[in-house]
Coordinates of C-alpha atoms in Angstrom, one line a residue:
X20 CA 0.4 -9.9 -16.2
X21 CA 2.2 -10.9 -12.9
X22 CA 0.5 -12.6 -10.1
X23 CA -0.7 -10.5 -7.6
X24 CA 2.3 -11.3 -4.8
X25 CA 1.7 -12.2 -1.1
X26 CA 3.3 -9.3 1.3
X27 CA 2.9 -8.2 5.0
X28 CA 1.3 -4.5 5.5
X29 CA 4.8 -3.3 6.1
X30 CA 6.3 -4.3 2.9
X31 CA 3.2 -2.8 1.3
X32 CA 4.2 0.6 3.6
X33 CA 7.9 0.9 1.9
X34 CA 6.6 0.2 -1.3
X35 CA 4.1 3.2 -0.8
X36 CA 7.1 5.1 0.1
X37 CA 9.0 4.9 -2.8
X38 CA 6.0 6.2 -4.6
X39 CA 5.9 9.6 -2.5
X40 CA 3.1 8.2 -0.4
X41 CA 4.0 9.4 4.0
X42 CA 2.9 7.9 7.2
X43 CA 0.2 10.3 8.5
X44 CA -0.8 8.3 11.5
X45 CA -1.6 4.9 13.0
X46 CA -5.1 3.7 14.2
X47 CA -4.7 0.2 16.1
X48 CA -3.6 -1.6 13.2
X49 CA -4.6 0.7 10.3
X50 CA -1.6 2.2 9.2
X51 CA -3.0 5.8 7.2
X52 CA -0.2 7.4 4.1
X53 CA -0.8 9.9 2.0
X54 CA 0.3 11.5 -1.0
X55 CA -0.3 15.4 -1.1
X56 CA 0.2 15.5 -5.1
X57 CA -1.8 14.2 -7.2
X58 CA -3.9 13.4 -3.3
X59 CA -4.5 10.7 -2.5
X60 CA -4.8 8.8 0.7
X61 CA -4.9 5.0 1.7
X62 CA -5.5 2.9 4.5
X63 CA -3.0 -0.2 4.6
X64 CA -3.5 -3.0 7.6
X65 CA -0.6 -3.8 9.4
X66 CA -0.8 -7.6 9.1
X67 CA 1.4 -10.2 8.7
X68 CA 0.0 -11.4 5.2
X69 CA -2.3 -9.5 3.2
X70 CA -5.1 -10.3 1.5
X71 CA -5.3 -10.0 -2.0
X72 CA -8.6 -8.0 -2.7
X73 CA -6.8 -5.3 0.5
X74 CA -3.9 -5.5 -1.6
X75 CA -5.6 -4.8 -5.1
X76 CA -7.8 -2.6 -3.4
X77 CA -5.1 -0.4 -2.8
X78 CA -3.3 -0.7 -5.6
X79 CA -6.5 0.7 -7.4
X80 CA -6.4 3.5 -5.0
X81 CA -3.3 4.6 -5.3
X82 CA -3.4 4.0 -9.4
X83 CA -0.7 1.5 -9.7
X84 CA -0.8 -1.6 -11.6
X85 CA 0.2 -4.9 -10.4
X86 CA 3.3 -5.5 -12.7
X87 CA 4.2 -1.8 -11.6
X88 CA 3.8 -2.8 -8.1
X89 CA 6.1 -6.2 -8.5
X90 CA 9.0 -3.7 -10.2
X91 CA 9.2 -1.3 -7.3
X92 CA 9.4 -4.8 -4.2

């Protein structure tokens, strides 16, 4: 199992991307994609560094696994 690796909100946005997630909208720093199929939608901060309970928070929303997530940065 990889370690859970430290990235800004922005690299966390592209890596959404490739994954047919889409920037709905932007609320201060809250950045909001969504996938239409399966749906799903996830709120990702816009921050230099993210935590890493956000970041495996969203990862659990979305339904991808860390080593997953580590292939597609």
């Amino acid at each position: 199992m990889s370690k859970l690796p430290r990235i800004s909100g922005r690299t966390c946005r592209r890596v959404l991307e490739k994954q047919d997630f889409y920037f709905k909208r932007q609320h201060g720093s809250h950045m909001i994609m969504r996938r239409d199929v399966p749906f799903a939608q996830v709120v990702v901060p816009d921050h230099k560094e993210l935590d890493r309970g956000t970041l495996r928070a969203i990862l659990r929303q979305v339904g991808l696994s860390i080593d997953e997530f580590v292939k597609l940065l």
